Amino acid sequence: KKIFGDSIELYQIALSDSNGEAKLFHNGASGLSSLYNDDAVGTSEKVPTETIDSLCKRLSIGRIDLLKLDVEGNELVCLRGAQKMLPYIKNIQFEMSIRSRDARVYFKDIFEYLHDYRIYRILKDNLLEIKSSDRLSEMLFTTNYLAIRK
């Protein structure tokens, strides 16, 4: 908000698969806040949750060109909250990390959920298409992906 001023709107919610409340774990300074506790974070607070479907309906958003999810393990939950909007989302950038393991979500889960998308691993200089989900796709270090609607 300091950088962009009134040209953006901020919504202090956590995206989820239901509207309600959740506990957000954070240490105040890190960009690694998550709905999943890794026992290294000492602070938590209740935050409102909303689905992508509900948020888009409330804001009259009919399509999304790029949905960027950096939600520290909550990617699949967020996508499940976009069941109605998913056909209208062209590209999705998401991350898999150690937090995905904490959430017990694997790349295979997201790969199968996004069956109408081609999924690419984002590399330093290009994209590598992932044609099937196998054990080699399960990386427990931070990896970024781009899903492009077929």
Short mmCIF file of N, CA, C and O in Angstrom, two decimals, residues 17-131:
data_model
loop_
_atom_site.label_atom_id
_atom_site.label_comp_id
_atom_site.label_asym_id
_atom_site.label_seq_id
_atom_site.Cartn_x
_atom_site.Cartn_y
_atom_site.Cartn_z
N ASP A 17 -10.87 -23.22 1.56
CA ASP A 17 -11.95 -23.94 0.89
C ASP A 17 -13.30 -23.71 1.56
O ASP A 17 -14.30 -24.32 1.21
N SER A 18 -13.31 -22.82 2.56
CA SER A 18 -14.56 -22.46 3.23
C SER A 18 -14.45 -21.05 3.79
O SER A 18 -13.36 -20.55 4.03
N ASN A 19 -15.59 -20.43 3.99
CA ASN A 19 -15.64 -19.12 4.63
C ASN A 19 -15.75 -19.34 6.14
O ASN A 19 -16.53 -20.16 6.58
N GLY A 20 -14.92 -18.63 6.88
CA GLY A 20 -14.95 -18.80 8.33
C GLY A 20 -13.74 -18.16 8.99
O GLY A 20 -13.41 -17.01 8.70
N GLU A 21 -13.08 -18.94 9.83
CA GLU A 21 -11.89 -18.47 10.54
C GLU A 21 -10.84 -19.57 10.57
O GLU A 21 -11.16 -20.74 10.49
N ALA A 22 -9.59 -19.16 10.69
CA ALA A 22 -8.47 -20.09 10.84
C ALA A 22 -7.40 -19.43 11.69
O ALA A 22 -7.42 -18.22 11.90
N LYS A 23 -6.46 -20.23 12.16
CA LYS A 23 -5.32 -19.70 12.89
C LYS A 23 -4.18 -19.48 11.92
O LYS A 23 -3.81 -20.38 11.16
N LEU A 24 -3.63 -18.28 11.94
CA LEU A 24 -2.46 -17.94 11.13
C LEU A 24 -1.25 -17.91 12.05
O LEU A 24 -1.24 -17.18 13.04
N PHE A 25 -0.23 -18.71 11.71
CA PHE A 25 1.00 -18.77 12.49
C PHE A 25 2.04 -17.88 11.83
O PHE A 25 2.23 -17.94 10.62
N HIS A 26 2.71 -17.05 12.63
CA HIS A 26 3.71 -16.14 12.07
C HIS A 26 4.69 -15.73 13.16
O HIS A 26 4.44 -15.91 14.35
N ASN A 27 5.81 -15.16 12.71
CA ASN A 27 6.77 -14.63 13.68
C ASN A 27 6.89 -13.11 13.57
O ASN A 27 7.79 -12.52 14.13
N GLY A 28 6.00 -12.51 12.80
CA GLY A 28 5.97 -11.06 12.71
C GLY A 28 6.85 -10.46 11.63
O GLY A 28 6.54 -9.42 11.08
N ALA A 29 7.96 -11.10 11.28
CA ALA A 29 8.89 -10.52 10.32
C ALA A 29 9.05 -11.34 9.05
O ALA A 29 9.33 -10.82 8.00
N SER A 30 8.85 -12.61 9.14
CA SER A 30 9.10 -13.51 8.03
C SER A 30 7.95 -13.51 7.03
O SER A 30 6.80 -13.26 7.38
N GLY A 31 8.26 -13.83 5.78
CA GLY A 31 7.24 -14.01 4.77
C GLY A 31 6.72 -15.43 4.76
O GLY A 31 6.12 -15.87 3.79
N LEU A 32 6.96 -16.18 5.81
CA LEU A 32 6.58 -17.59 5.85
C LEU A 32 5.36 -17.84 6.72
O LEU A 32 5.18 -18.93 7.23
N SER A 33 4.51 -16.85 6.90
CA SER A 33 3.29 -17.06 7.67
C SER A 33 2.48 -18.17 7.02
O SER A 33 2.45 -18.30 5.79
N SER A 34 1.83 -18.97 7.84
CA SER A 34 1.13 -20.14 7.30
C SER A 34 -0.02 -20.54 8.21
O SER A 34 -0.01 -20.24 9.41
N LEU A 35 -0.99 -21.24 7.64
CA LEU A 35 -2.05 -21.84 8.43
C LEU A 35 -1.59 -23.16 9.03
O LEU A 35 -2.34 -23.80 9.76
N TYR A 36 -0.36 -23.57 8.72
CA TYR A 36 0.22 -24.80 9.24
C TYR A 36 1.37 -24.45 10.16
O TYR A 36 2.29 -23.74 9.78
N ASN A 37 1.33 -24.95 11.38
CA ASN A 37 2.34 -24.64 12.38
C ASN A 37 3.52 -25.60 12.25
O ASN A 37 3.33 -26.81 12.20
N ASP A 38 4.73 -25.04 12.20
CA ASP A 38 5.93 -25.88 12.13
C ASP A 38 6.67 -25.92 13.46
O ASP A 38 7.80 -26.34 13.53
N ASP A 39 6.03 -25.50 14.52
CA ASP A 39 6.57 -25.46 15.88
C ASP A 39 7.72 -24.47 16.05
O ASP A 39 8.21 -24.29 17.14
N ALA A 40 8.18 -23.82 14.98
CA ALA A 40 9.24 -22.82 15.10
C ALA A 40 8.64 -21.43 15.24
O ALA A 40 9.33 -20.48 15.53
N VAL A 41 7.35 -21.34 15.00
CA VAL A 41 6.67 -20.04 15.03
C VAL A 41 5.95 -19.91 16.37
O VAL A 41 5.20 -20.80 16.77
N GLY A 42 6.17 -18.81 17.04
CA GLY A 42 5.61 -18.66 18.37
C GLY A 42 4.31 -17.91 18.45
O GLY A 42 3.65 -17.92 19.48
N THR A 43 3.90 -17.22 17.40
CA THR A 43 2.74 -16.36 17.47
C THR A 43 1.65 -16.86 16.52
O THR A 43 1.94 -17.32 15.42
N SER A 44 0.41 -16.75 16.97
CA SER A 44 -0.70 -17.07 16.08
C SER A 44 -1.84 -16.10 16.37
O SER A 44 -1.91 -15.50 17.43
N GLU A 45 -2.69 -15.96 15.38
CA GLU A 45 -3.88 -15.13 15.54
C GLU A 45 -4.98 -15.68 14.65
O GLU A 45 -4.70 -16.34 13.65
N LYS A 46 -6.22 -15.43 15.03
CA LYS A 46 -7.35 -15.86 14.21
C LYS A 46 -7.51 -14.87 13.06
O LYS A 46 -7.41 -13.65 13.25
N VAL A 47 -7.76 -15.42 11.88
CA VAL A 47 -7.97 -14.59 10.69
C VAL A 47 -9.22 -15.09 9.97
O VAL A 47 -9.55 -16.27 10.03
N PRO A 48 -9.91 -14.19 9.28
CA PRO A 48 -11.06 -14.63 8.49
C PRO A 48 -10.59 -15.39 7.25
O PRO A 48 -9.54 -15.10 6.69
N THR A 49 -11.37 -16.39 6.85
CA THR A 49 -11.08 -17.14 5.63
C THR A 49 -12.22 -16.94 4.63
O THR A 49 -13.37 -16.71 5.02
N GLU A 50 -11.87 -17.03 3.36
CA GLU A 50 -12.86 -16.90 2.30
C GLU A 50 -12.40 -17.73 1.11
O GLU A 50 -11.20 -17.86 0.85
N THR A 51 -13.34 -18.29 0.38
CA THR A 51 -12.99 -19.04 -0.82
C THR A 51 -12.74 -18.07 -1.98
O THR A 51 -13.24 -16.94 -1.97
N ILE A 52 -12.01 -18.53 -2.96
CA ILE A 52 -11.81 -17.74 -4.18
C ILE A 52 -13.16 -17.52 -4.85
O ILE A 52 -13.45 -16.42 -5.32
N ASP A 53 -14.01 -18.55 -4.87
CA ASP A 53 -15.34 -18.41 -5.46
C ASP A 53 -16.13 -17.29 -4.78
O ASP A 53 -16.72 -16.43 -5.44
N SER A 54 -16.14 -17.28 -3.46
CA SER A 54 -16.89 -16.28 -2.71
C SER A 54 -16.31 -14.89 -2.90
O SER A 54 -17.04 -13.92 -3.11
N LEU A 55 -15.00 -14.78 -2.87
CA LEU A 55 -14.34 -13.49 -3.05
C LEU A 55 -14.63 -12.93 -4.44
O LEU A 55 -14.96 -11.75 -4.58
N CYS A 56 -14.52 -13.76 -5.45
CA CYS A 56 -14.77 -13.31 -6.82
C CYS A 56 -16.23 -12.90 -7.01
O CYS A 56 -16.52 -11.90 -7.68
N LYS A 57 -17.14 -13.63 -6.41
CA LYS A 57 -18.56 -13.25 -6.50
C LYS A 57 -18.78 -11.91 -5.81
O LYS A 57 -19.44 -11.02 -6.35
N ARG A 58 -18.22 -11.76 -4.62
CA ARG A 58 -18.38 -10.52 -3.84
C ARG A 58 -17.80 -9.31 -4.57
O ARG A 58 -18.35 -8.22 -4.53
N LEU A 59 -16.69 -9.52 -5.30
CA LEU A 59 -16.02 -8.42 -5.99
C LEU A 59 -16.40 -8.34 -7.48
O LEU A 59 -15.80 -7.57 -8.23
N SER A 60 -17.35 -9.16 -7.91
CA SER A 60 -17.80 -9.20 -9.32
C SER A 60 -16.64 -9.47 -10.28
O SER A 60 -16.51 -8.84 -11.32
N ILE A 61 -15.82 -10.45 -9.94
CA ILE A 61 -14.72 -10.87 -10.80
C ILE A 61 -15.18 -12.10 -11.57
O ILE A 61 -15.53 -13.12 -10.98
N GLY A 62 -15.20 -12.02 -12.91
CA GLY A 62 -15.70 -13.11 -13.73
C GLY A 62 -14.62 -13.99 -14.33
O GLY A 62 -14.89 -15.11 -14.75
N ARG A 63 -13.40 -13.49 -14.38
CA ARG A 63 -12.29 -14.29 -14.89
C ARG A 63 -10.99 -13.79 -14.27
O ARG A 63 -10.90 -12.65 -13.81
N ILE A 64 -10.00 -14.67 -14.27
CA ILE A 64 -8.69 -14.33 -13.72
C ILE A 64 -7.65 -14.75 -14.75
O ILE A 64 -7.61 -15.91 -15.17
N ASP A 65 -6.80 -13.81 -15.17
CA ASP A 65 -5.73 -14.14 -16.11
C ASP A 65 -4.57 -14.85 -15.42
O ASP A 65 -4.00 -15.79 -15.97
N LEU A 66 -4.21 -14.39 -14.22
CA LEU A 66 -3.12 -15.02 -13.47
C LEU A 66 -3.48 -15.03 -12.00
O LEU A 66 -3.66 -13.98 -11.38
N LEU A 67 -3.59 -16.22 -11.45
CA LEU A 67 -3.78 -16.41 -10.02
C LEU A 67 -2.44 -16.85 -9.45
O LEU A 67 -1.93 -17.91 -9.80
N LYS A 68 -1.85 -16.03 -8.60
CA LYS A 68 -0.57 -16.37 -7.98
C LYS A 68 -0.84 -16.77 -6.54
O LYS A 68 -1.34 -15.98 -5.75
N LEU A 69 -0.53 -18.02 -6.24
CA LEU A 69 -0.71 -18.54 -4.88
C LEU A 69 0.65 -18.71 -4.23
O LEU A 69 1.49 -19.47 -4.72
N ASP A 70 0.87 -18.02 -3.15
CA ASP A 70 2.05 -18.20 -2.32
C ASP A 70 1.52 -18.28 -0.90
O ASP A 70 1.54 -17.32 -0.15
N VAL A 71 0.96 -19.44 -0.57
CA VAL A 71 0.18 -19.59 0.64
C VAL A 71 0.74 -20.66 1.59
O VAL A 71 0.01 -21.19 2.44
N GLU A 72 2.01 -20.96 1.42
CA GLU A 72 2.75 -21.78 2.37
C GLU A 72 2.01 -23.05 2.79
O GLU A 72 1.70 -23.26 3.95
N GLY A 73 1.73 -23.92 1.82
CA GLY A 73 1.13 -25.22 2.10
C GLY A 73 -0.37 -25.28 1.88
O GLY A 73 -0.96 -26.35 1.88
N ASN A 74 -1.00 -24.14 1.67
CA ASN A 74 -2.46 -24.09 1.56
C ASN A 74 -2.94 -24.05 0.10
O ASN A 74 -4.10 -23.76 -0.15
N GLU A 75 -2.06 -24.37 -0.84
CA GLU A 75 -2.39 -24.25 -2.27
C GLU A 75 -3.60 -25.09 -2.66
O GLU A 75 -4.54 -24.58 -3.29
N LEU A 76 -3.60 -26.37 -2.33
CA LEU A 76 -4.71 -27.23 -2.74
C LEU A 76 -6.01 -26.81 -2.08
O LEU A 76 -7.07 -26.82 -2.72
N VAL A 77 -5.95 -26.39 -0.83
CA VAL A 77 -7.14 -25.91 -0.14
C VAL A 77 -7.71 -24.70 -0.86
O VAL A 77 -8.92 -24.59 -1.09
N CYS A 78 -6.83 -23.77 -1.26
CA CYS A 78 -7.29 -22.58 -2.00
C CYS A 78 -7.92 -22.97 -3.33
O CYS A 78 -8.96 -22.43 -3.71
N LEU A 79 -7.31 -23.90 -4.03
CA LEU A 79 -7.85 -24.33 -5.32
C LEU A 79 -9.20 -25.02 -5.15
O LEU A 79 -10.09 -24.85 -5.99
N ARG A 80 -9.37 -25.75 -4.08
CA ARG A 80 -10.67 -26.38 -3.82
C ARG A 80 -11.75 -25.33 -3.55
O ARG A 80 -12.92 -25.57 -3.78
N GLY A 81 -11.32 -24.17 -3.08
CA GLY A 81 -12.25 -23.07 -2.87
C GLY A 81 -12.53 -22.28 -4.13
O GLY A 81 -13.18 -21.24 -4.09
N ALA A 82 -12.03 -22.77 -5.27
CA ALA A 82 -12.22 -22.10 -6.56
C ALA A 82 -12.92 -23.02 -7.55
O ALA A 82 -12.71 -22.92 -8.76
N GLN A 83 -13.76 -23.90 -7.08
CA GLN A 83 -14.41 -24.87 -7.96
C GLN A 83 -15.21 -24.21 -9.08
O GLN A 83 -15.14 -24.64 -10.23
N LYS A 84 -15.96 -23.15 -8.76
CA LYS A 84 -16.75 -22.48 -9.79
C LYS A 84 -15.88 -21.60 -10.69
O LYS A 84 -16.14 -21.47 -11.88
N MET A 85 -14.85 -20.98 -10.12
CA MET A 85 -14.01 -20.06 -10.89
C MET A 85 -12.95 -20.77 -11.71
O MET A 85 -12.44 -20.21 -12.69
N LEU A 86 -12.59 -21.98 -11.35
CA LEU A 86 -11.47 -22.67 -12.01
C LEU A 86 -11.55 -22.67 -13.53
O LEU A 86 -10.55 -22.41 -14.20
N PRO A 87 -12.72 -22.88 -14.14
CA PRO A 87 -12.78 -22.82 -15.61
C PRO A 87 -12.48 -21.43 -16.18
O PRO A 87 -12.22 -21.29 -17.36
N TYR A 88 -12.52 -20.41 -15.32
CA TYR A 88 -12.30 -19.03 -15.75
C TYR A 88 -10.95 -18.48 -15.30
O TYR A 88 -10.72 -17.28 -15.37
N ILE A 89 -10.09 -19.37 -14.85
CA ILE A 89 -8.73 -18.98 -14.45
C ILE A 89 -7.78 -19.49 -15.52
O ILE A 89 -7.65 -20.71 -15.72
N LYS A 90 -7.12 -18.58 -16.21
CA LYS A 90 -6.26 -18.93 -17.34
C LYS A 90 -4.92 -19.53 -16.89
O LYS A 90 -4.48 -20.55 -17.41
N ASN A 91 -4.26 -18.89 -15.95
CA ASN A 91 -2.94 -19.32 -15.49
C ASN A 91 -2.89 -19.29 -13.97
O ASN A 91 -3.44 -18.39 -13.34
N ILE A 92 -2.20 -20.28 -13.40
CA ILE A 92 -2.03 -20.35 -11.95
C ILE A 92 -0.55 -20.57 -11.65
O ILE A 92 0.04 -21.53 -12.13
N GLN A 93 0.03 -19.67 -10.89
CA GLN A 93 1.40 -19.89 -10.43
C GLN A 93 1.30 -20.31 -8.97
O GLN A 93 0.61 -19.67 -8.18
N PHE A 94 1.95 -21.41 -8.63
CA PHE A 94 1.91 -21.89 -7.25
C PHE A 94 3.27 -22.43 -6.86
O PHE A 94 4.14 -22.66 -7.70
N GLU A 95 3.42 -22.64 -5.58
CA GLU A 95 4.69 -23.06 -5.01
C GLU A 95 4.46 -24.32 -4.19
O GLU A 95 3.44 -24.46 -3.54
N MET A 96 5.41 -25.22 -4.25
CA MET A 96 5.43 -26.38 -3.36
C MET A 96 6.69 -26.24 -2.51
O MET A 96 7.74 -25.86 -3.02
N SER A 97 6.56 -26.53 -1.22
CA SER A 97 7.70 -26.37 -0.32
C SER A 97 7.56 -27.33 0.84
O SER A 97 6.65 -28.16 0.88
N ILE A 98 8.42 -27.17 1.81
CA ILE A 98 8.35 -28.00 3.01
C ILE A 98 7.01 -27.82 3.72
O ILE A 98 6.51 -28.73 4.36
N ARG A 99 6.38 -26.67 3.55
CA ARG A 99 5.06 -26.43 4.13
C ARG A 99 4.01 -27.34 3.48
O ARG A 99 3.03 -27.69 4.12
N SER A 100 4.22 -27.71 2.23
CA SER A 100 3.30 -28.64 1.57
C SER A 100 3.32 -29.97 2.31
O SER A 100 2.27 -30.61 2.49
N ARG A 101 4.51 -30.39 2.72
CA ARG A 101 4.61 -31.62 3.50
C ARG A 101 3.88 -31.48 4.82
O ARG A 101 3.16 -32.37 5.25
N ASP A 102 4.04 -30.32 5.48
CA ASP A 102 3.34 -30.08 6.74
C ASP A 102 1.82 -30.19 6.56
O ASP A 102 1.11 -30.66 7.45
N ALA A 103 1.34 -29.75 5.39
CA ALA A 103 -0.10 -29.80 5.08
C ALA A 103 -0.51 -31.18 4.56
O ALA A 103 -1.69 -31.41 4.31
N ARG A 104 0.48 -32.05 4.35
CA ARG A 104 0.25 -33.39 3.80
C ARG A 104 -0.36 -33.33 2.40
O ARG A 104 -1.26 -34.08 2.05
N VAL A 105 0.14 -32.37 1.62
CA VAL A 105 -0.27 -32.21 0.24
C VAL A 105 0.94 -32.46 -0.63
O VAL A 105 2.02 -31.93 -0.38
N TYR A 106 0.76 -33.26 -1.65
CA TYR A 106 1.86 -33.59 -2.56
C TYR A 106 1.59 -33.00 -3.94
O TYR A 106 0.45 -32.66 -4.28
N PHE A 107 2.63 -32.87 -4.71
CA PHE A 107 2.50 -32.35 -6.07
C PHE A 107 1.46 -33.16 -6.83
O PHE A 107 0.66 -32.60 -7.58
N LYS A 108 1.46 -34.47 -6.64
CA LYS A 108 0.51 -35.35 -7.32
C LYS A 108 -0.93 -34.90 -7.07
O LYS A 108 -1.76 -34.92 -7.98
N ASP A 109 -1.23 -34.46 -5.85
CA ASP A 109 -2.59 -34.01 -5.52
C ASP A 109 -2.99 -32.81 -6.37
O ASP A 109 -4.10 -32.75 -6.91
N ILE A 110 -2.09 -31.85 -6.48
CA ILE A 110 -2.38 -30.65 -7.27
C ILE A 110 -2.39 -30.97 -8.75
O ILE A 110 -3.24 -30.51 -9.50
N PHE A 111 -1.44 -31.80 -9.20
CA PHE A 111 -1.37 -32.21 -10.60
C PHE A 111 -2.69 -32.84 -11.03
O PHE A 111 -3.25 -32.51 -12.09
N GLU A 112 -3.24 -33.72 -10.22
CA GLU A 112 -4.50 -34.39 -10.56
C GLU A 112 -5.69 -33.43 -10.45
O GLU A 112 -6.61 -33.50 -11.26
N TYR A 113 -5.66 -32.51 -9.50
CA TYR A 113 -6.76 -31.56 -9.35
C TYR A 113 -6.82 -30.60 -10.54
O TYR A 113 -7.90 -30.24 -10.98
N LEU A 114 -5.67 -30.23 -11.06
CA LEU A 114 -5.60 -29.30 -12.19
C LEU A 114 -5.52 -30.06 -13.52
O LEU A 114 -4.70 -29.75 -14.38
N HIS A 115 -6.39 -31.04 -13.71
CA HIS A 115 -6.34 -31.89 -14.90
C HIS A 115 -6.62 -31.13 -16.20
O HIS A 115 -6.28 -31.62 -17.28
N ASP A 116 -7.22 -29.95 -16.13
CA ASP A 116 -7.48 -29.16 -17.34
C ASP A 116 -6.35 -28.18 -17.64
O ASP A 116 -6.52 -27.27 -18.46
N TYR A 117 -5.23 -28.36 -16.97
CA TYR A 117 -4.07 -27.46 -17.14
C TYR A 117 -2.84 -28.26 -17.52
O TYR A 117 -2.70 -29.43 -17.15
N ARG A 118 -1.95 -27.60 -18.26
CA ARG A 118 -0.59 -28.11 -18.44
C ARG A 118 0.24 -27.49 -17.34
O ARG A 118 0.14 -26.29 -17.08
N ILE A 119 1.05 -28.30 -16.68
CA ILE A 119 1.82 -27.79 -15.55
C ILE A 119 3.31 -27.81 -15.89
O ILE A 119 3.83 -28.80 -16.41
N TYR A 120 3.96 -26.70 -15.58
CA TYR A 120 5.38 -26.52 -15.87
C TYR A 120 6.13 -26.17 -14.60
O TYR A 120 5.63 -25.39 -13.77
N ARG A 121 7.32 -26.73 -14.44
CA ARG A 121 8.21 -26.30 -13.38
C ARG A 121 8.90 -25.04 -13.89
O ARG A 121 9.36 -24.99 -15.03
N ILE A 122 8.92 -24.01 -13.07
CA ILE A 122 9.57 -22.76 -13.45
C ILE A 122 11.06 -22.89 -13.13
O ILE A 122 11.45 -23.05 -11.98
N LEU A 123 11.86 -22.83 -14.19
CA LEU A 123 13.32 -22.91 -14.04
C LEU A 123 13.92 -21.52 -14.18
O LEU A 123 13.22 -20.55 -14.49
N LYS A 124 15.20 -21.43 -14.00
CA LYS A 124 15.88 -20.13 -14.07
C LYS A 124 15.67 -19.44 -15.41
O LYS A 124 15.41 -18.24 -15.47
N ASP A 125 15.78 -20.20 -16.51
CA ASP A 125 15.74 -19.60 -17.84
C ASP A 125 14.56 -20.04 -18.71
O ASP A 125 14.42 -19.57 -19.83
N ASN A 126 13.75 -20.98 -18.23
CA ASN A 126 12.62 -21.43 -19.04
C ASN A 126 11.65 -22.25 -18.20
O ASN A 126 11.74 -22.26 -16.98
N LEU A 127 10.74 -22.93 -18.87
CA LEU A 127 9.75 -23.77 -18.22
C LEU A 127 9.98 -25.22 -18.63
O LEU A 127 10.34 -25.50 -19.78
N LEU A 128 9.76 -26.14 -17.72
CA LEU A 128 9.86 -27.57 -18.00
C LEU A 128 8.50 -28.19 -17.77
O LEU A 128 7.98 -28.19 -16.64
N GLU A 129 7.87 -28.70 -18.85
CA GLU A 129 6.54 -29.28 -18.70
C GLU A 129 6.62 -30.58 -17.91
O GLU A 129 7.47 -31.43 -18.16
N ILE A 130 5.70 -30.73 -16.98
CA ILE A 130 5.58 -31.95 -16.20
C ILE A 130 4.45 -32.75 -16.85
O ILE A 130 3.29 -32.33 -16.82
N LYS A 131 4.80 -33.87 -17.46
CA LYS A 131 3.81 -34.64 -18.23
C LYS A 131 3.01 -35.61 -17.36
O LYS A 131 1.90 -35.97 -17.69
#
